[in-house]
XYZ file of C-alpha atoms in Angstrom:
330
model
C -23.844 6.376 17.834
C -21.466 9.021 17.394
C -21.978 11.916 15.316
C -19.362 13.289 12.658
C -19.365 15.178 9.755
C -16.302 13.876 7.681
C -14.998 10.438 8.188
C -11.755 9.479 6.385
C -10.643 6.040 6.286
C -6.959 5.419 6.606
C -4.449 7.061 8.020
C -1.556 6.647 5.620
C 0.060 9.567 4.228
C -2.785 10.865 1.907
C -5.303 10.278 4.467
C -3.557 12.422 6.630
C -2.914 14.731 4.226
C -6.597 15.200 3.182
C -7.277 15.609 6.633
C -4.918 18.460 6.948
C -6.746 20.340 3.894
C -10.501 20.173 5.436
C -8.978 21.245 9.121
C -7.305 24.344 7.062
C -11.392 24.883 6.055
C -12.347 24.233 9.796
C -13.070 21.014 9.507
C -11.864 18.289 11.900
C -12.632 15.018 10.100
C -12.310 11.172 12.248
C -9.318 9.219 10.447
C -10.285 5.927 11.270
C -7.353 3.405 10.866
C -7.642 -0.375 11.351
C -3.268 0.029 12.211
C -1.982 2.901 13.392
C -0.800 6.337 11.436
C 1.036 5.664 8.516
C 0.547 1.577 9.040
C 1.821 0.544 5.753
C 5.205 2.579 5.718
C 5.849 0.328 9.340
C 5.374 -2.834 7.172
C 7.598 -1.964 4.824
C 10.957 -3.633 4.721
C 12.882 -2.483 7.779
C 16.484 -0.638 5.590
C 13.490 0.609 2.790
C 14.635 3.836 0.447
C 12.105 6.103 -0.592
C 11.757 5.820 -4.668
C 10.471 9.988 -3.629
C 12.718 12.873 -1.891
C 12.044 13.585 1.622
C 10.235 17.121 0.333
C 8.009 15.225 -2.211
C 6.520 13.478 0.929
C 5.386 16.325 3.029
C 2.061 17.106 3.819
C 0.409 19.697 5.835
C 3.241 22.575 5.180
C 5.006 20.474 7.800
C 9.208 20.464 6.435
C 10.828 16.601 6.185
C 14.139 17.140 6.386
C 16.589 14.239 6.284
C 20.142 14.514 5.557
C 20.050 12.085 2.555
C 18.022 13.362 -0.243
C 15.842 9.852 0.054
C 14.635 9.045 3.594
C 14.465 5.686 4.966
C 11.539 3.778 6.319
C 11.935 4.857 10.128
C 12.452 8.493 9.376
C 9.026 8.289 6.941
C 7.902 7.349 10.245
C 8.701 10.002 12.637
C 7.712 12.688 10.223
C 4.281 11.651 9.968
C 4.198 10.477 13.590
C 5.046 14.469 13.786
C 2.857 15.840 11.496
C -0.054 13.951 13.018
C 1.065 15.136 16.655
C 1.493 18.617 15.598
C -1.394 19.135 13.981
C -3.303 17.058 16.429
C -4.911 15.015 13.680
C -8.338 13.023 15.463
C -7.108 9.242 14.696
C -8.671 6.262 16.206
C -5.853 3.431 15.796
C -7.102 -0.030 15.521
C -10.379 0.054 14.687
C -11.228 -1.683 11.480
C -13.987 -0.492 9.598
C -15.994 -3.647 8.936
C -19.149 -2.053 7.033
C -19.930 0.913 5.110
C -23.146 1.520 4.249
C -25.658 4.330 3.154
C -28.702 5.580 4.985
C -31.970 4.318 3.381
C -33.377 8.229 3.401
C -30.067 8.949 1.591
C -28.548 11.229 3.906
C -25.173 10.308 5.237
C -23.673 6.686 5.897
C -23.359 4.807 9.145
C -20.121 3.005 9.511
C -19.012 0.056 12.091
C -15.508 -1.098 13.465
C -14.355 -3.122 15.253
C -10.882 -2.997 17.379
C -8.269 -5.433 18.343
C -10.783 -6.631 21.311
C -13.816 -7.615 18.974
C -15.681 -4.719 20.507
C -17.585 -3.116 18.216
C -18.061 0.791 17.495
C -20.869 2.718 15.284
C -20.648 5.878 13.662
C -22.204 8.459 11.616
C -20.936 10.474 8.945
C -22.172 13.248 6.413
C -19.218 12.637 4.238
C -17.063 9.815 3.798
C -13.416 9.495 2.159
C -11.684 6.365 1.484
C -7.750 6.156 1.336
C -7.218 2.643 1.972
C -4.175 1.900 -0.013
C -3.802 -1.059 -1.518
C -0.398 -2.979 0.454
C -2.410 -5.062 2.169
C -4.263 -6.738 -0.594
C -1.381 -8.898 -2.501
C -1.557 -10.219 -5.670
C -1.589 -14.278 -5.176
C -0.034 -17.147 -7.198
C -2.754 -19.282 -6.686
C -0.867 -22.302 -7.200
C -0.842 -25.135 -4.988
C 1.437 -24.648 -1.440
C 0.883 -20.860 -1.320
C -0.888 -20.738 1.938
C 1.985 -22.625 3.194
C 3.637 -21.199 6.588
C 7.168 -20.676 4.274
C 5.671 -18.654 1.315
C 5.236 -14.622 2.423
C 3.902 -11.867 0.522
C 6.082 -9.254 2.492
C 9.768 -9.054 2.672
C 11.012 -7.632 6.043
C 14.604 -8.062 6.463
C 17.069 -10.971 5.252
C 18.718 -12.306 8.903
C 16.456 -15.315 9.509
C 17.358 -16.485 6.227
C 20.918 -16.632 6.453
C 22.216 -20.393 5.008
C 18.597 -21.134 3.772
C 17.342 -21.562 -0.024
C 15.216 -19.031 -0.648
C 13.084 -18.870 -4.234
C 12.105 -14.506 -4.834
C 9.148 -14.651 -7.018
C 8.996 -11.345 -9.164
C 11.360 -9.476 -10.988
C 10.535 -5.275 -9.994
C 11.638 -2.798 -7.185
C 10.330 -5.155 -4.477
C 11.883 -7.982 -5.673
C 15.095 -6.572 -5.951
C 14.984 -4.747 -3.071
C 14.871 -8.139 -1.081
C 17.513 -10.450 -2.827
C 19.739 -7.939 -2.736
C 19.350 -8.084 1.077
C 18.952 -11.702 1.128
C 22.136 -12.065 -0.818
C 24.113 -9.880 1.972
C 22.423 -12.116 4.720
C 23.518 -15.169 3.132
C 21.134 -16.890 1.547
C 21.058 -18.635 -1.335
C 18.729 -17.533 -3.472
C 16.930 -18.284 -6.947
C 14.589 -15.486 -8.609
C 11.793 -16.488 -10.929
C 10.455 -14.001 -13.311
C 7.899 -14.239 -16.065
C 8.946 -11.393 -18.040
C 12.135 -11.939 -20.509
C 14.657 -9.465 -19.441
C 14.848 -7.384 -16.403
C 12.197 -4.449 -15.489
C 12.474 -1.380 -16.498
C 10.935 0.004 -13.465
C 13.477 -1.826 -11.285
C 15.307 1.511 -9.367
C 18.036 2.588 -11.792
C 20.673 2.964 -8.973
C 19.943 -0.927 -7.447
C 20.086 -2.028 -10.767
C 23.572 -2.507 -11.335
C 24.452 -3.890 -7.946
C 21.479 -6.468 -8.879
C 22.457 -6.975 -12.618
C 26.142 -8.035 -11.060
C 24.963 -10.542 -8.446
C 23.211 -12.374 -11.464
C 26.372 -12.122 -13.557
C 28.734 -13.519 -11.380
C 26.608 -16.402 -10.464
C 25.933 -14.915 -6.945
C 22.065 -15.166 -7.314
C 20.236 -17.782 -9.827
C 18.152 -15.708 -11.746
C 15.199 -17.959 -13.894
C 13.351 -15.713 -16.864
C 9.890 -16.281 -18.226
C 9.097 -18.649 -14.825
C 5.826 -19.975 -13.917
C 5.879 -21.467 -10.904
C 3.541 -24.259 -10.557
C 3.908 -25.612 -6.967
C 5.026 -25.525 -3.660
C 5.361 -28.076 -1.362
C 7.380 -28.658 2.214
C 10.866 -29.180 0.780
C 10.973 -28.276 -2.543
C 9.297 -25.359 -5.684
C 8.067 -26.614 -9.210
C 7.939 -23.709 -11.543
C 8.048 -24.136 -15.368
C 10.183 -22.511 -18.778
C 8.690 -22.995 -22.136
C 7.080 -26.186 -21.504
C 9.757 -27.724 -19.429
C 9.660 -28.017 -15.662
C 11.985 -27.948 -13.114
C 12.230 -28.328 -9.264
C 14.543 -26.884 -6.628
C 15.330 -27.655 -3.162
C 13.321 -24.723 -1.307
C 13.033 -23.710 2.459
C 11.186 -20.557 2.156
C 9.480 -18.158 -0.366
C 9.175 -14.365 -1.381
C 6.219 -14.148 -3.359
C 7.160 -10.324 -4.269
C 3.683 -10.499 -7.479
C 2.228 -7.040 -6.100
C -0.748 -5.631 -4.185
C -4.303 -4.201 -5.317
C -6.713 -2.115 -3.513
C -9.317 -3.353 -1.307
C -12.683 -3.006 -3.008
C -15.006 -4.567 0.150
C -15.621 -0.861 1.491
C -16.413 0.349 -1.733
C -18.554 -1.852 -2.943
C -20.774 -1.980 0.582
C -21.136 1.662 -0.771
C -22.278 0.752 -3.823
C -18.983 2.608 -5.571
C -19.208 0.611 -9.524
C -15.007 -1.159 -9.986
C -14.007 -0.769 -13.569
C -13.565 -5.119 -13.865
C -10.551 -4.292 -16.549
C -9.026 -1.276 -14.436
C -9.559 -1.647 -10.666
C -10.498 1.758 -10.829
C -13.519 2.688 -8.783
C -15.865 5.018 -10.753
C -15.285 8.820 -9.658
C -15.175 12.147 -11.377
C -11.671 13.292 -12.103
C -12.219 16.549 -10.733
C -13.527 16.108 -7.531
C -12.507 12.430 -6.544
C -16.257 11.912 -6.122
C -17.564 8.589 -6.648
C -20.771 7.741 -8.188
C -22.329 7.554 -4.914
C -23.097 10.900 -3.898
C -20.617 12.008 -0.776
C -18.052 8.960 -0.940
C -14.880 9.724 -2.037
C -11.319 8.217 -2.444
C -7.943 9.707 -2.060
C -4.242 7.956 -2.376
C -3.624 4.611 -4.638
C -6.857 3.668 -4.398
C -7.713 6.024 -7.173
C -5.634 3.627 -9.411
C -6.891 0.797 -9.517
C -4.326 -1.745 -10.399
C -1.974 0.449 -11.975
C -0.696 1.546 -8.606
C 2.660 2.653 -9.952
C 0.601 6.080 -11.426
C -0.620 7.349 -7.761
C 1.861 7.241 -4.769
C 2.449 9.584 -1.909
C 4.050 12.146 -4.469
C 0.858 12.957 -6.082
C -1.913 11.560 -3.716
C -1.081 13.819 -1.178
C -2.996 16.045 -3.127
C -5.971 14.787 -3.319
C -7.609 16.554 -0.641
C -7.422 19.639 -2.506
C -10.585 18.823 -4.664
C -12.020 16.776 -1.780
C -12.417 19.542 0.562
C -13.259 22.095 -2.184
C -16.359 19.563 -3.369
C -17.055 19.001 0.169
C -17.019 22.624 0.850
C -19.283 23.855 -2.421
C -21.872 21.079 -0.902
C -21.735 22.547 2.163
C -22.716 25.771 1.361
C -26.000 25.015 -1.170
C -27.507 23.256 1.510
């Protein structure tokens, strides 16, 4: 079993940037990281455009300097490839943390992965910090056809789908982002939204470009859509009562992400059922178990639009000053 004091898992941005706080303190904490460093940015759609400004997504006093005042998805990468190489950051890639529980004396947590070989690893930790994100936990339809091989939570890039009829399920950023790209690709595609007019969230300088594909006839855009099945060939969804169904050969279901709770609640953290939000003082980013806390989107609950990189990044601040205060009554 190996020993550690501080154990963060997940080594996105504001895991990484936590880490860089308690190694200013002199402590070296494990990131444990079922991908590898900054996993989620890699998943992202492969032309993405930070929302943020290359300098509101720097951690560590490490510059990001891009020549565009919004990176892209690969230079998001390098920089925090960087960072973590620089600062020589202790990450072990690919090992999924599969339980998290706490000693019965009360005293520290023991933790097991498991890596891409099945081979399993044990640890334990004084302190643990969980900054887990939430991409990889999306919200479903659950309608009938979703587990089909066509239907995708994730939106990559638009190529394959060149000549195909493509249904985008959702009407924000995401959305957007991808039958705009679709559209340039050539497919034809149909967007089904349940709200009645477009998002106000949606990126004000894609909005136009999107508002004019829909204008012109370019892109079938459906309001206040339900869809209600999906099948080989073909997508029910439903207006006010009345149903329709469209030739389909593939589907964007673009309905969101939420955190992934399974760590916490192994802990014993207490989930706000309205929220998402784990229980944890707003000061320290302690939970109510003594010695677990959370840092990044995870703090949100399902209101993920009020933490991102911008602000999670600094998160660790409190952390490592809790961690530190504890560290010295004992």
């Amino acid at each position: 079993m190996q020993q550690e004091e501080v154990i963060i898992i997940g080594a996105g941005p504001c895991g990484m940037a936590t880490a860089l706080e308690l190694q200013k303190e002199g402590i070296e904490p494990l990131l444990l990281e079922k991908g590898n460093v900054a996993q989620t940015i890699s998943n992202y759609p492969t032309h993405q455009t930070f929302f943020s400004s290359s300098d509101r997504l720097e951690i560590g006093d490490v510059p990001f300097i891009t020549e565009n005042k919004k990176p892209v998805r690969n230079q998001a990468m390098v920089y925090y490839r960087e960072v973590a190489q620089r600062k020589k950051l202790r990450i072990r890639p690919y090992e999924n943390v599969i339980e998290l529980i706490k000693n019965k004396n009360g005293k520290g947590f023991m933790i097991t992965t498991s890596n891409i070989h099945g081979e399993q690893n044990v640890y334990h930790a004084s302190y643990v910090i969980l900054a887990t994100g939430y991409y990889d936990q999306p919200n479903y339809l659950d309608v009938p056809g979703e587990s089909k091989p066509k239907v995708t939570h994730y939106f990559k890039e638009a190529h394959p789908y060149f000549g195909q009829n493509v249904v985008v399920i959702g009407g924000k950023n995401s959305s957007v982002d991808a039958t705009i790209e679709l559209h340039k690709a050539g497919a034809h595609v149909t967007v089904l939204y349940r709200g009645n007019h477009y998002s106000k969230s949606i990126k004000p300088w894609i909005l136009p470009e999107f508002e004019s594909l829909i204008r012109n006839g370019k892109v079938n855009m459906v309001f206040e859509a339900t869809v209600k099945e999906i099948s080989d060939h073909t997508l029910t969804y439903e207006v006010h009562g009345n149903t329709s169904t469209i030739d389909n050969d593939f589907v964007f279901a673009m309905t969101g992400y939420q955190p992934n709770y399974s760590l916490l609640r192994q802990a014993g953290v207490e989930i706000n059922k309205e929220t998402g939000k784990p229980q944890f003082d707003d000061e320290t980013l302690e939970t109510n178990i003594e010695d677990v806390y959370i840092a990044g989107v995870i703090a949100a609950g399902y209101d993920n639009n009020k933490v991102f990189i911008e602000n999670g990044r600094f998160h660790g601040i409190p952390i490592t000053k809790s961690i530190l205060r504890k560290k010295k009554n004992i």
